Amino acid sequence: MLKSSNLNSVIDQLDADRTVTGAAASLPENNNKLVKTDHNECSMAALQMSFGVLEIAEPPLVRIRAQLKELIGKQNKFYIDVSKEKYKLDCSEVAKLIDMMNDVKRYKERLVKIKKDMQSIYQRSKVLKKRAANVATCKQRDYQRKLEKQQQEESLIGGQLQ
């Protein structure tokens, strides 16, 4: 990203150079005369030549400077917008993460409850199976006794008939 402070320092330097060059150009014309500006000695011809080049190049530079300022402004606005969107995404990601963690906690509680229920059902079914086995053995004994009693009665009745 271009820093507008860097651009401003370059523009200020150009403005300072232009004022020095403009002051030197206003001196009387004498190609052989030496002019002393900013501890640099240069001939009047060189100053006039640089002033002419500056007159030619200055309008496009001014236009480019305005375009650069506009681009830097748009770039800064775009950077701010992107930063805001990134912050929103970061916040939404954090919110999603918090929701997921809450879901995990809720699902873990459900899982623990289901596990306890399954253990309880297993224990009850174990007790019921044991009870059913006892009932079955009791019925078997009762049936066996009944058969024995019936056989005994039949044997008694059969013994009386003979």
Tab-separated table of C-alpha atoms in Angstrom:
chain	number	residue	atom	x	y	z
A	1	MET	CA	0.000	0.000	0.000
A	2	LEU	CA	1.292	3.433	-0.874
A	3	LYS	CA	1.603	5.690	2.057
A	4	SER	CA	0.154	9.107	1.429
A	5	SER	CA	2.771	10.629	3.725
A	6	ASN	CA	5.519	9.416	1.338
A	7	LEU	CA	3.669	10.902	-1.613
A	8	ASN	CA	3.176	14.175	0.222
A	9	SER	CA	6.892	14.410	1.007
A	10	VAL	CA	7.763	13.835	-2.664
A	11	ILE	CA	5.202	16.439	-3.757
A	12	ASP	CA	6.535	18.944	-1.220
A	13	GLN	CA	10.062	18.356	-2.506
A	14	LEU	CA	8.872	18.936	-6.098
A	15	ASP	CA	7.138	22.136	-5.033
A	16	ALA	CA	10.314	23.357	-3.304
A	17	ASP	CA	12.409	22.550	-6.378
A	18	ARG	CA	9.932	24.350	-8.624
A	19	THR	CA	10.030	27.525	-6.527
A	20	VAL	CA	13.849	27.504	-6.621
A	21	THR	CA	13.799	26.932	-10.381
A	22	GLY	CA	11.121	29.605	-10.868
A	23	ALA	CA	13.215	32.111	-8.887
A	24	ALA	CA	16.286	31.331	-10.920
A	25	ALA	CA	14.377	31.662	-14.198
A	26	SER	CA	13.210	35.143	-13.303
A	27	LEU	CA	16.827	36.382	-13.244
A	28	PRO	CA	18.019	38.303	-16.323
A	29	GLU	CA	19.125	36.221	-19.260
A	30	ASN	CA	22.836	35.772	-19.562
A	31	ASN	CA	24.092	32.426	-20.760
A	32	ASN	CA	27.600	32.908	-19.426
A	33	LYS	CA	26.630	34.228	-15.997
A	34	LEU	CA	26.749	31.803	-13.044
A	35	VAL	CA	23.841	31.731	-10.584
A	36	LYS	CA	24.327	30.377	-7.083
A	37	THR	CA	21.225	28.529	-5.643
A	38	ASP	CA	21.255	26.039	-2.786
A	39	HIS	CA	25.064	25.782	-2.851
A	40	ASN	CA	24.949	24.504	-6.450
A	41	GLU	CA	26.533	26.512	-9.196
A	42	CYS	CA	24.956	26.150	-12.600
A	43	SER	CA	24.750	28.240	-15.733
A	44	MET	CA	21.750	30.227	-16.715
A	45	ALA	CA	21.341	28.107	-19.841
A	46	ALA	CA	21.040	24.984	-17.736
A	47	LEU	CA	18.442	26.685	-15.528
A	48	GLN	CA	16.474	27.874	-18.546
A	49	MET	CA	16.650	24.423	-20.074
A	50	SER	CA	15.455	22.764	-16.875
A	51	PHE	CA	12.684	25.367	-16.571
A	52	GLY	CA	11.573	24.584	-20.141
A	53	VAL	CA	11.574	20.861	-19.469
A	54	LEU	CA	9.641	21.491	-16.281
A	55	GLU	CA	7.045	23.566	-18.184
A	56	ILE	CA	6.589	20.697	-20.613
A	57	ALA	CA	6.482	17.941	-17.985
A	58	GLU	CA	4.594	19.779	-15.247
A	59	PRO	CA	0.978	19.519	-16.580
A	60	PRO	CA	1.113	15.733	-16.982
A	61	LEU	CA	2.808	15.464	-13.581
A	62	VAL	CA	0.080	17.552	-11.971
A	63	ARG	CA	-2.546	15.356	-13.605
A	64	ILE	CA	-0.686	12.218	-12.524
A	65	ARG	CA	-0.348	13.619	-8.990
A	66	ALA	CA	-4.119	14.155	-8.832
A	67	GLN	CA	-4.710	10.639	-10.155
A	68	LEU	CA	-2.243	9.233	-7.612
A	69	LYS	CA	-4.001	11.040	-4.777
A	70	GLU	CA	-7.332	9.686	-6.019
A	71	LEU	CA	-5.924	6.148	-6.334
A	72	ILE	CA	-4.372	6.315	-2.880
A	73	GLY	CA	-7.690	7.490	-1.454
A	74	LYS	CA	-9.523	4.633	-3.188
A	75	GLN	CA	-6.848	2.189	-2.079
A	76	ASN	CA	-7.138	3.346	1.531
A	77	LYS	CA	-10.941	3.057	1.352
A	78	PHE	CA	-10.624	-0.406	-0.156
A	79	TYR	CA	-8.118	-1.405	2.545
A	80	ILE	CA	-10.490	-0.185	5.263
A	81	ASP	CA	-13.410	-2.070	3.655
A	82	VAL	CA	-11.355	-5.261	3.391
A	83	SER	CA	-10.242	-4.876	7.012
A	84	LYS	CA	-13.871	-4.462	8.110
A	85	GLU	CA	-14.913	-7.553	6.152
A	86	LYS	CA	-12.020	-9.525	7.627
A	87	TYR	CA	-13.096	-8.432	11.098
A	88	LYS	CA	-16.686	-9.453	10.336
A	89	LEU	CA	-15.480	-12.833	9.074
A	90	ASP	CA	-13.284	-13.257	12.123
A	91	CYS	CA	-16.235	-12.400	14.360
A	92	SER	CA	-18.562	-14.723	12.475
A	93	GLU	CA	-15.953	-17.489	12.615
A	94	VAL	CA	-15.652	-16.987	16.362
A	95	ALA	CA	-19.448	-17.074	16.671
A	96	LYS	CA	-19.571	-20.269	14.596
A	97	LEU	CA	-16.847	-21.791	16.752
A	98	ILE	CA	-18.734	-20.889	19.931
A	99	ASP	CA	-21.920	-22.423	18.464
A	100	MET	CA	-20.022	-25.566	17.548
A	101	MET	CA	-18.543	-25.822	21.040
A	102	ASN	CA	-22.032	-25.428	22.542
A	103	ASP	CA	-23.299	-28.140	20.193
A	104	VAL	CA	-20.444	-30.423	21.234
A	105	LYS	CA	-21.272	-29.846	24.912
A	106	ARG	CA	-24.976	-30.534	24.312
A	107	TYR	CA	-24.235	-33.666	22.269
A	108	LYS	CA	-21.825	-34.907	24.930
A	109	GLU	CA	-24.532	-34.488	27.579
A	110	ARG	CA	-26.960	-36.395	25.356
A	111	LEU	CA	-24.391	-39.129	24.830
A	112	VAL	CA	-23.757	-39.468	28.563
A	113	LYS	CA	-27.516	-39.650	29.191
A	114	ILE	CA	-27.984	-42.277	26.474
A	115	LYS	CA	-25.050	-44.265	27.874
A	116	LYS	CA	-26.595	-44.207	31.375
A	117	ASP	CA	-29.969	-45.236	29.939
A	118	MET	CA	-28.334	-48.094	28.038
A	119	GLN	CA	-26.542	-49.267	31.199
A	120	SER	CA	-29.822	-49.122	33.101
A	121	ILE	CA	-31.632	-51.068	30.384
A	122	TYR	CA	-28.828	-53.640	30.311
A	123	GLN	CA	-29.013	-54.107	34.095
A	124	ARG	CA	-32.804	-54.439	34.014
A	125	SER	CA	-32.691	-56.904	31.125
A	126	LYS	CA	-30.047	-58.939	32.976
A	127	VAL	CA	-32.257	-59.048	36.086
A	128	LEU	CA	-35.308	-59.926	33.968
A	129	LYS	CA	-33.433	-62.741	32.211
A	130	LYS	CA	-32.352	-64.133	35.567
A	131	ARG	CA	-35.886	-63.835	36.863
A	132	ALA	CA	-37.273	-65.460	33.711
A	133	ALA	CA	-34.809	-68.321	34.132
A	134	ASN	CA	-35.919	-68.737	37.773
A	135	VAL	CA	-39.576	-68.634	36.755
A	136	ALA	CA	-38.891	-71.182	34.035
A	137	THR	CA	-37.151	-73.530	36.462
A	138	CYS	CA	-39.973	-73.065	38.996
A	139	LYS	CA	-42.577	-73.872	36.340
A	140	GLN	CA	-40.532	-76.843	35.241
A	141	ARG	CA	-40.417	-78.104	38.840
A	142	ASP	CA	-44.133	-77.458	39.273
A	143	TYR	CA	-44.854	-79.299	36.049
A	144	GLN	CA	-42.553	-82.142	37.106
A	145	ARG	CA	-44.298	-82.376	40.493
A	146	LYS	CA	-47.664	-82.306	38.815
A	147	LEU	CA	-46.601	-85.098	36.485
A	148	GLU	CA	-45.229	-87.127	39.360
A	149	LYS	CA	-48.430	-86.578	41.360
A	150	GLN	CA	-50.528	-87.545	38.365
A	151	GLN	CA	-48.431	-90.662	37.774
A	152	GLN	CA	-48.705	-91.522	41.449
A	153	GLU	CA	-52.492	-91.104	41.347
A	154	GLU	CA	-52.684	-93.176	38.194
A	155	SER	CA	-50.567	-95.842	39.779
A	156	LEU	CA	-52.826	-95.788	42.852
A	157	ILE	CA	-55.929	-95.948	40.708
A	158	GLY	CA	-54.353	-98.619	38.496
A	159	GLY	CA	-53.394	-100.606	41.594
A	160	GLN	CA	-56.955	-100.560	42.887
A	161	LEU	CA	-58.384	-101.794	39.654
A	162	GLN	CA	-56.277	-104.887	39.554
